[in-house]
């Protein structure tokens, strides 16, 4: 996740990642407990949050609005929420 430069491409990675987590849950001798799987999920969520902040920070959002470009701000915000 951290190596992806194009944030909108992450949408395509989410389904395969969830499938890998399912395979880990079913087949791993170590990570097949809820507590350990939560750690993996937390790491994935934190990586997604970091990517979203890099794609569209609050400062960028308000700067676009201040520069009277609300359409671009809305577009980036919608893309961020889709992922």
PDB file of N, CA and C in Angstrom:
ATOM      1  N   UNK A   1       0.805  -1.201   0.000  1.00  0.00           N
ATOM      2  CA  UNK A   1       0.000   0.000   0.000  1.00  0.00           C
ATOM      3  C   UNK A   1       0.843   1.257   0.000  1.00  0.00           C
ATOM      4  N   UNK A   2       1.910   1.238   0.755  1.00  0.00           N
ATOM      5  CA  UNK A   2       2.725   2.446   0.888  1.00  0.00           C
ATOM      6  C   UNK A   2       3.506   2.761  -0.377  1.00  0.00           C
ATOM      7  N   UNK A   3       3.684   1.774  -1.260  1.00  0.00           N
ATOM      8  CA  UNK A   3       4.464   2.026  -2.466  1.00  0.00           C
ATOM      9  C   UNK A   3       3.605   2.494  -3.631  1.00  0.00           C
ATOM     10  N   UNK A   4       2.295   2.522  -3.471  1.00  0.00           N
ATOM     11  CA  UNK A   4       1.404   2.955  -4.538  1.00  0.00           C
ATOM     12  C   UNK A   4       1.367   4.471  -4.606  1.00  0.00           C
ATOM     13  N   UNK A   5       1.729   5.009  -5.779  1.00  0.00           N
ATOM     14  CA  UNK A   5       1.741   6.458  -5.943  1.00  0.00           C
ATOM     15  C   UNK A   5       0.381   7.001  -6.349  1.00  0.00           C
ATOM     16  N   UNK A   6      -0.415   6.198  -7.031  1.00  0.00           N
ATOM     17  CA  UNK A   6      -1.711   6.661  -7.511  1.00  0.00           C
ATOM     18  C   UNK A   6      -2.799   6.179  -6.557  1.00  0.00           C
ATOM     19  N   UNK A   7      -3.282   7.083  -5.729  1.00  0.00           N
ATOM     20  CA  UNK A   7      -4.247   6.728  -4.684  1.00  0.00           C
ATOM     21  C   UNK A   7      -5.505   6.049  -5.220  1.00  0.00           C
ATOM     22  N   UNK A   8      -6.113   6.538  -6.315  1.00  0.00           N
ATOM     23  CA  UNK A   8      -7.331   5.875  -6.801  1.00  0.00           C
ATOM     24  C   UNK A   8      -7.138   4.415  -7.210  1.00  0.00           C
ATOM     25  N   UNK A   9      -5.905   4.009  -7.512  1.00  0.00           N
ATOM     26  CA  UNK A   9      -5.641   2.614  -7.871  1.00  0.00           C
ATOM     27  C   UNK A   9      -5.822   1.669  -6.685  1.00  0.00           C
ATOM     28  N   UNK A  10      -5.835   2.201  -5.485  1.00  0.00           N
ATOM     29  CA  UNK A  10      -5.979   1.351  -4.295  1.00  0.00           C
ATOM     30  C   UNK A  10      -7.322   0.627  -4.265  1.00  0.00           C
ATOM     31  N   UNK A  11      -8.323   1.181  -4.942  1.00  0.00           N
ATOM     32  CA  UNK A  11      -9.641   0.533  -4.977  1.00  0.00           C
ATOM     33  C   UNK A  11      -9.505  -0.882  -5.524  1.00  0.00           C
ATOM     34  N   UNK A  12      -8.663  -1.026  -6.550  1.00  0.00           N
ATOM     35  CA  UNK A  12      -8.472  -2.335  -7.182  1.00  0.00           C
ATOM     36  C   UNK A  12      -7.712  -3.305  -6.280  1.00  0.00           C
ATOM     37  N   UNK A  13      -6.979  -2.816  -5.312  1.00  0.00           N
ATOM     38  CA  UNK A  13      -6.186  -3.672  -4.439  1.00  0.00           C
ATOM     39  C   UNK A  13      -6.957  -4.176  -3.224  1.00  0.00           C
ATOM     40  N   UNK A  14      -8.065  -3.541  -2.882  1.00  0.00           N
ATOM     41  CA  UNK A  14      -8.764  -3.883  -1.643  1.00  0.00           C
ATOM     42  C   UNK A  14      -9.355  -5.293  -1.671  1.00  0.00           C
ATOM     43  N   UNK A  15      -9.993  -5.675  -2.759  1.00  0.00           N
ATOM     44  CA  UNK A  15     -10.597  -7.010  -2.830  1.00  0.00           C
ATOM     45  C   UNK A  15      -9.533  -8.110  -2.729  1.00  0.00           C
ATOM     46  N   UNK A  16      -8.421  -8.024  -3.483  1.00  0.00           N
ATOM     47  CA  UNK A  16      -7.382  -9.041  -3.314  1.00  0.00           C
ATOM     48  C   UNK A  16      -6.775  -9.069  -1.909  1.00  0.00           C
ATOM     49  N   UNK A  17      -6.640  -7.895  -1.282  1.00  0.00           N
ATOM     50  CA  UNK A  17      -6.103  -7.867   0.083  1.00  0.00           C
ATOM     51  C   UNK A  17      -7.031  -8.576   1.060  1.00  0.00           C
ATOM     52  N   UNK A  18      -8.322  -8.343   0.918  1.00  0.00           N
ATOM     53  CA  UNK A  18      -9.278  -9.009   1.797  1.00  0.00           C
ATOM     54  C   UNK A  18      -9.265 -10.520   1.569  1.00  0.00           C
ATOM     55  N   UNK A  19      -9.068 -10.923   0.326  1.00  0.00           N
ATOM     56  CA  UNK A  19      -8.989 -12.357   0.025  1.00  0.00           C
ATOM     57  C   UNK A  19      -7.743 -12.972   0.678  1.00  0.00           C
ATOM     58  N   UNK A  20      -6.634 -12.254   0.631  1.00  0.00           N
ATOM     59  CA  UNK A  20      -5.409 -12.736   1.277  1.00  0.00           C
ATOM     60  C   UNK A  20      -5.610 -12.853   2.782  1.00  0.00           C
ATOM     61  N   UNK A  21      -6.292 -11.877   3.383  1.00  0.00           N
ATOM     62  CA  UNK A  21      -6.573 -11.967   4.816  1.00  0.00           C
ATOM     63  C   UNK A  21      -7.441 -13.185   5.138  1.00  0.00           C
ATOM     64  N   UNK A  22      -8.396 -13.483   4.269  1.00  0.00           N
ATOM     65  CA  UNK A  22      -9.222 -14.675   4.460  1.00  0.00           C
ATOM     66  C   UNK A  22      -8.369 -15.937   4.395  1.00  0.00           C
ATOM     67  N   UNK A  23      -7.459 -16.004   3.423  1.00  0.00           N
ATOM     68  CA  UNK A  23      -6.576 -17.160   3.308  1.00  0.00           C
ATOM     69  C   UNK A  23      -5.665 -17.295   4.522  1.00  0.00           C
ATOM     70  N   UNK A  24      -5.184 -16.168   5.019  1.00  0.00           N
ATOM     71  CA  UNK A  24      -4.360 -16.199   6.237  1.00  0.00           C
ATOM     72  C   UNK A  24      -5.190 -16.712   7.405  1.00  0.00           C
ATOM     73  N   UNK A  25      -6.407 -16.222   7.528  1.00  0.00           N
ATOM     74  CA  UNK A  25      -7.301 -16.633   8.612  1.00  0.00           C
ATOM     75  C   UNK A  25      -7.550 -18.141   8.572  1.00  0.00           C
ATOM     76  N   UNK A  26      -7.762 -18.670   7.380  1.00  0.00           N
ATOM     77  CA  UNK A  26      -8.101 -20.086   7.250  1.00  0.00           C
ATOM     78  C   UNK A  26      -6.892 -21.010   7.361  1.00  0.00           C
ATOM     79  N   UNK A  27      -5.720 -20.558   6.917  1.00  0.00           N
ATOM     80  CA  UNK A  27      -4.593 -21.483   6.775  1.00  0.00           C
ATOM     81  C   UNK A  27      -3.425 -21.257   7.725  1.00  0.00           C
ATOM     82  N   UNK A  28      -3.330 -20.111   8.330  1.00  0.00           N
ATOM     83  CA  UNK A  28      -2.184 -19.809   9.175  1.00  0.00           C
ATOM     84  C   UNK A  28      -2.328 -20.462  10.548  1.00  0.00           C
ATOM     85  N   UNK A  29      -1.192 -20.925  11.051  1.00  0.00           N
ATOM     86  CA  UNK A  29      -1.189 -21.489  12.401  1.00  0.00           C
ATOM     87  C   UNK A  29      -0.995 -20.384  13.445  1.00  0.00           C
ATOM     88  N   UNK A  30      -0.503 -19.230  13.013  1.00  0.00           N
ATOM     89  CA  UNK A  30      -0.190 -18.159  13.952  1.00  0.00           C
ATOM     90  C   UNK A  30      -1.223 -17.040  13.924  1.00  0.00           C
ATOM     91  N   UNK A  31      -1.667 -16.641  12.732  1.00  0.00           N
ATOM     92  CA  UNK A  31      -2.555 -15.494  12.610  1.00  0.00           C
ATOM     93  C   UNK A  31      -4.027 -15.861  12.549  1.00  0.00           C
ATOM     94  N   UNK A  32      -4.399 -17.063  12.946  1.00  0.00           N
ATOM     95  CA  UNK A  32      -5.814 -17.444  12.856  1.00  0.00           C
ATOM     96  C   UNK A  32      -6.582 -17.178  14.148  1.00  0.00           C
ATOM     97  N   UNK A  33      -6.111 -16.221  14.918  1.00  0.00           N
ATOM     98  CA  UNK A  33      -6.849 -15.798  16.102  1.00  0.00           C
ATOM     99  C   UNK A  33      -7.323 -14.358  15.875  1.00  0.00           C
ATOM    100  N   UNK A  34      -8.451 -13.998  16.436  1.00  0.00           N
ATOM    101  CA  UNK A  34      -8.960 -12.638  16.229  1.00  0.00           C
ATOM    102  C   UNK A  34      -7.961 -11.544  16.633  1.00  0.00           C
ATOM    103  N   UNK A  35      -7.284 -11.732  17.740  1.00  0.00           N
ATOM    104  CA  UNK A  35      -6.364 -10.697  18.224  1.00  0.00           C
ATOM    105  C   UNK A  35      -5.233 -10.448  17.234  1.00  0.00           C
ATOM    106  N   UNK A  36      -4.712 -11.494  16.650  1.00  0.00           N
ATOM    107  CA  UNK A  36      -3.596 -11.333  15.712  1.00  0.00           C
ATOM    108  C   UNK A  36      -4.066 -10.812  14.359  1.00  0.00           C
ATOM    109  N   UNK A  37      -5.256 -11.207  13.955  1.00  0.00           N
ATOM    110  CA  UNK A  37      -5.782 -10.713  12.688  1.00  0.00           C
ATOM    111  C   UNK A  37      -6.130  -9.223  12.791  1.00  0.00           C
ATOM    112  N   UNK A  38      -6.541  -8.789  13.965  1.00  0.00           N
ATOM    113  CA  UNK A  38      -6.847  -7.376  14.180  1.00  0.00           C
ATOM    114  C   UNK A  38      -5.602  -6.518  13.952  1.00  0.00           C
ATOM    115  N   UNK A  39      -4.445  -7.028  14.344  1.00  0.00           N
ATOM    116  CA  UNK A  39      -3.201  -6.287  14.146  1.00  0.00           C
ATOM    117  C   UNK A  39      -2.951  -6.082  12.655  1.00  0.00           C
ATOM    118  N   UNK A  40      -3.167  -7.120  11.858  1.00  0.00           N
ATOM    119  CA  UNK A  40      -2.992  -6.989  10.405  1.00  0.00           C
ATOM    120  C   UNK A  40      -3.983  -5.988   9.816  1.00  0.00           C
ATOM    121  N   UNK A  41      -5.227  -6.081  10.254  1.00  0.00           N
ATOM    122  CA  UNK A  41      -6.251  -5.164   9.759  1.00  0.00           C
ATOM    123  C   UNK A  41      -5.922  -3.715  10.148  1.00  0.00           C
ATOM    124  N   UNK A  42      -5.437  -3.526  11.350  1.00  0.00           N
ATOM    125  CA  UNK A  42      -5.079  -2.178  11.814  1.00  0.00           C
ATOM    126  C   UNK A  42      -3.953  -1.602  10.958  1.00  0.00           C
ATOM    127  N   UNK A  43      -2.961  -2.427  10.624  1.00  0.00           N
ATOM    128  CA  UNK A  43      -1.856  -1.969   9.788  1.00  0.00           C
ATOM    129  C   UNK A  43      -2.352  -1.573   8.404  1.00  0.00           C
ATOM    130  N   UNK A  44      -3.260  -2.352   7.837  1.00  0.00           N
ATOM    131  CA  UNK A  44      -3.825  -2.030   6.530  1.00  0.00           C
ATOM    132  C   UNK A  44      -4.603  -0.723   6.607  1.00  0.00           C
ATOM    133  N   UNK A  45      -5.418  -0.575   7.628  1.00  0.00           N
ATOM    134  CA  UNK A  45      -6.206   0.655   7.791  1.00  0.00           C
ATOM    135  C   UNK A  45      -5.307   1.870   7.974  1.00  0.00           C
ATOM    136  N   UNK A  46      -4.256   1.745   8.758  1.00  0.00           N
ATOM    137  CA  UNK A  46      -3.337   2.867   8.959  1.00  0.00           C
ATOM    138  C   UNK A  46      -2.633   3.244   7.654  1.00  0.00           C
ATOM    139  N   UNK A  47      -2.272   2.241   6.860  1.00  0.00           N
ATOM    140  CA  UNK A  47      -1.636   2.523   5.571  1.00  0.00           C
ATOM    141  C   UNK A  47      -2.614   3.237   4.636  1.00  0.00           C
ATOM    142  N   UNK A  48      -3.884   2.832   4.646  1.00  0.00           N
ATOM    143  CA  UNK A  48      -4.891   3.499   3.825  1.00  0.00           C
ATOM    144  C   UNK A  48      -5.093   4.949   4.275  1.00  0.00           C
ATOM    145  N   UNK A  49      -5.121   5.173   5.567  1.00  0.00           N
ATOM    146  CA  UNK A  49      -5.278   6.528   6.094  1.00  0.00           C
ATOM    147  C   UNK A  49      -4.098   7.399   5.686  1.00  0.00           C
ATOM    148  N   UNK A  50      -2.883   6.862   5.779  1.00  0.00           N
ATOM    149  CA  UNK A  50      -1.698   7.634   5.383  1.00  0.00           C
ATOM    150  C   UNK A  50      -1.735   7.980   3.900  1.00  0.00           C
ATOM    151  N   UNK A  51      -2.161   7.024   3.065  1.00  0.00           N
ATOM    152  CA  UNK A  51      -2.266   7.290   1.634  1.00  0.00           C
ATOM    153  C   UNK A  51      -3.328   8.355   1.364  1.00  0.00           C
ATOM    154  N   UNK A  52      -4.453   8.279   2.071  1.00  0.00           N
ATOM    155  CA  UNK A  52      -5.532   9.264   1.884  1.00  0.00           C
ATOM    156  C   UNK A  52      -5.062  10.655   2.292  1.00  0.00           C
ATOM    157  N   UNK A  53      -4.315  10.752   3.376  1.00  0.00           N
ATOM    158  CA  UNK A  53      -3.799  12.052   3.824  1.00  0.00           C
ATOM    159  C   UNK A  53      -2.805  12.625   2.820  1.00  0.00           C
ATOM    160  N   UNK A  54      -2.021  11.753   2.191  1.00  0.00           N
ATOM    161  CA  UNK A  54      -1.093  12.214   1.171  1.00  0.00           C
ATOM    162  C   UNK A  54      -1.803  12.665  -0.090  1.00  0.00           C
ATOM    163  N   UNK A  55      -2.924  12.023  -0.394  1.00  0.00           N
ATOM    164  CA  UNK A  55      -3.691  12.368  -1.592  1.00  0.00           C
ATOM    165  C   UNK A  55      -4.470  13.652  -1.405  1.00  0.00           C
ATOM    166  N   UNK A  56      -5.075  13.811  -0.231  1.00  0.00           N
ATOM    167  CA  UNK A  56      -5.915  14.982   0.012  1.00  0.00           C
ATOM    168  C   UNK A  56      -5.884  15.333   1.489  1.00  0.00           C
ATOM    169  N   UNK A  57      -5.050  16.296   1.843  1.00  0.00           N
ATOM    170  CA  UNK A  57      -4.995  16.725   3.241  1.00  0.00           C
ATOM    171  C   UNK A  57      -6.052  17.797   3.489  1.00  0.00           C
ATOM    172  N   UNK A  58      -6.326  18.054   4.721  1.00  0.00           N
ATOM    173  CA  UNK A  58      -7.274  19.099   5.080  1.00  0.00           C
ATOM    174  C   UNK A  58      -6.810  20.464   4.590  1.00  0.00           C
ATOM    175  N   UNK A  59      -5.512  20.701   4.669  1.00  0.00           N
ATOM    176  CA  UNK A  59      -4.957  21.972   4.206  1.00  0.00           C
ATOM    177  C   UNK A  59      -5.195  22.141   2.703  1.00  0.00           C
ATOM    178  N   UNK A  60      -4.967  21.063   1.929  1.00  0.00           N
ATOM    179  CA  UNK A  60      -5.207  21.124   0.484  1.00  0.00           C
ATOM    180  C   UNK A  60      -6.680  21.374   0.184  1.00  0.00           C
ATOM    181  N   UNK A  61      -7.540  20.708   0.935  1.00  0.00           N
ATOM    182  CA  UNK A  61      -8.978  20.867   0.724  1.00  0.00           C
ATOM    183  C   UNK A  61      -9.402  22.319   0.904  1.00  0.00           C
ATOM    184  N   UNK A  62      -9.013  22.916   2.003  1.00  0.00           N
ATOM    185  CA  UNK A  62      -9.404  24.299   2.271  1.00  0.00           C
ATOM    186  C   UNK A  62      -8.699  25.284   1.333  1.00  0.00           C
ATOM    187  N   UNK A  63      -7.493  24.947   0.885  1.00  0.00           N
ATOM    188  CA  UNK A  63      -6.798  25.802  -0.078  1.00  0.00           C
ATOM    189  C   UNK A  63      -7.543  25.810  -1.407  1.00  0.00           C
ATOM    190  N   UNK A  64      -8.020  24.656  -1.851  1.00  0.00           N
ATOM    191  CA  UNK A  64      -8.795  24.592  -3.090  1.00  0.00           C
ATOM    192  C   UNK A  64     -10.096  25.387  -2.973  1.00  0.00           C
ATOM    193  N   UNK A  65     -10.739  25.276  -1.836  1.00  0.00           N
ATOM    194  CA  UNK A  65     -11.973  26.030  -1.618  1.00  0.00           C
ATOM    195  C   UNK A  65     -11.674  27.527  -1.588  1.00  0.00           C
ATOM    196  N   UNK A  66     -10.588  27.892  -0.935  1.00  0.00           N
ATOM    197  CA  UNK A  66     -10.203  29.300  -0.851  1.00  0.00           C
ATOM    198  C   UNK A  66      -9.837  29.855  -2.221  1.00  0.00           C
ATOM    199  N   UNK A  67      -9.242  29.009  -3.068  1.00  0.00           N
ATOM    200  CA  UNK A  67      -8.866  29.420  -4.424  1.00  0.00           C
ATOM    201  C   UNK A  67     -10.043  29.352  -5.390  1.00  0.00           C
ATOM    202  N   UNK A  68     -11.229  29.178  -4.840  1.00  0.00           N
ATOM    203  CA  UNK A  68     -12.464  29.103  -5.616  1.00  0.00           C
ATOM    204  C   UNK A  68     -12.441  27.984  -6.650  1.00  0.00           C
ATOM    205  N   UNK A  69     -11.957  26.812  -6.215  1.00  0.00           N
ATOM    206  CA  UNK A  69     -11.984  25.606  -7.033  1.00  0.00           C
ATOM    207  C   UNK A  69     -12.724  24.505  -6.278  1.00  0.00           C
ATOM    208  N   UNK A  70     -13.975  24.741  -5.922  1.00  0.00           N
ATOM    209  CA  UNK A  70     -14.709  23.746  -5.138  1.00  0.00           C
ATOM    210  C   UNK A  70     -14.971  22.462  -5.910  1.00  0.00           C
ATOM    211  N   UNK A  71     -15.033  22.544  -7.237  1.00  0.00           N
ATOM    212  CA  UNK A  71     -15.268  21.339  -8.044  1.00  0.00           C
ATOM    213  C   UNK A  71     -14.127  20.347  -7.899  1.00  0.00           C
ATOM    214  N   UNK A  72     -12.905  20.849  -7.969  1.00  0.00           N
ATOM    215  CA  UNK A  72     -11.741  19.971  -7.816  1.00  0.00           C
ATOM    216  C   UNK A  72     -11.664  19.426  -6.390  1.00  0.00           C
ATOM    217  N   UNK A  73     -11.968  20.269  -5.416  1.00  0.00           N
ATOM    218  CA  UNK A  73     -11.959  19.827  -4.016  1.00  0.00           C
ATOM    219  C   UNK A  73     -12.988  18.717  -3.802  1.00  0.00           C
ATOM    220  N   UNK A  74     -14.166  18.907  -4.357  1.00  0.00           N
ATOM    221  CA  UNK A  74     -15.217  17.895  -4.227  1.00  0.00           C
ATOM    222  C   UNK A  74     -14.826  16.601  -4.922  1.00  0.00           C
ATOM    223  N   UNK A  75     -14.220  16.708  -6.097  1.00  0.00           N
ATOM    224  CA  UNK A  75     -13.789  15.526  -6.844  1.00  0.00           C
ATOM    225  C   UNK A  75     -12.755  14.723  -6.058  1.00  0.00           C
ATOM    226  N   UNK A  76     -11.753  15.405  -5.499  1.00  0.00           N
ATOM    227  CA  UNK A  76     -10.725  14.714  -4.713  1.00  0.00           C
ATOM    228  C   UNK A  76     -11.320  14.105  -3.442  1.00  0.00           C
ATOM    229  N   UNK A  77     -12.250  14.821  -2.832  1.00  0.00           N
ATOM    230  CA  UNK A  77     -12.876  14.319  -1.618  1.00  0.00           C
ATOM    231  C   UNK A  77     -13.699  13.071  -1.927  1.00  0.00           C
ATOM    232  N   UNK A  78     -14.434  13.073  -3.020  1.00  0.00           N
ATOM    233  CA  UNK A  78     -15.213  11.893  -3.407  1.00  0.00           C
ATOM    234  C   UNK A  78     -14.305  10.704  -3.714  1.00  0.00           C
ATOM    235  N   UNK A  79     -13.190  10.958  -4.401  1.00  0.00           N
ATOM    236  CA  UNK A  79     -12.246   9.875  -4.687  1.00  0.00           C
ATOM    237  C   UNK A  79     -11.695   9.289  -3.405  1.00  0.00           C
ATOM    238  N   UNK A  80     -11.358  10.158  -2.457  1.00  0.00           N
ATOM    239  CA  UNK A  80     -10.824   9.693  -1.174  1.00  0.00           C
ATOM    240  C   UNK A  80     -11.843   8.838  -0.447  1.00  0.00           C
ATOM    241  N   UNK A  81     -13.104   9.243  -0.453  1.00  0.00           N
ATOM    242  CA  UNK A  81     -14.147   8.490   0.237  1.00  0.00           C
ATOM    243  C   UNK A  81     -14.470   7.171  -0.463  1.00  0.00           C
ATOM    244  N   UNK A  82     -14.303   7.116  -1.777  1.00  0.00           N
ATOM    245  CA  UNK A  82     -14.541   5.868  -2.496  1.00  0.00           C
ATOM    246  C   UNK A  82     -13.559   4.787  -2.086  1.00  0.00           C
ATOM    247  N   UNK A  83     -12.305   5.190  -1.898  1.00  0.00           N
ATOM    248  CA  UNK A  83     -11.292   4.208  -1.507  1.00  0.00           C
ATOM    249  C   UNK A  83     -11.535   3.816  -0.078  1.00  0.00           C
TER     250      UNK A  83
END
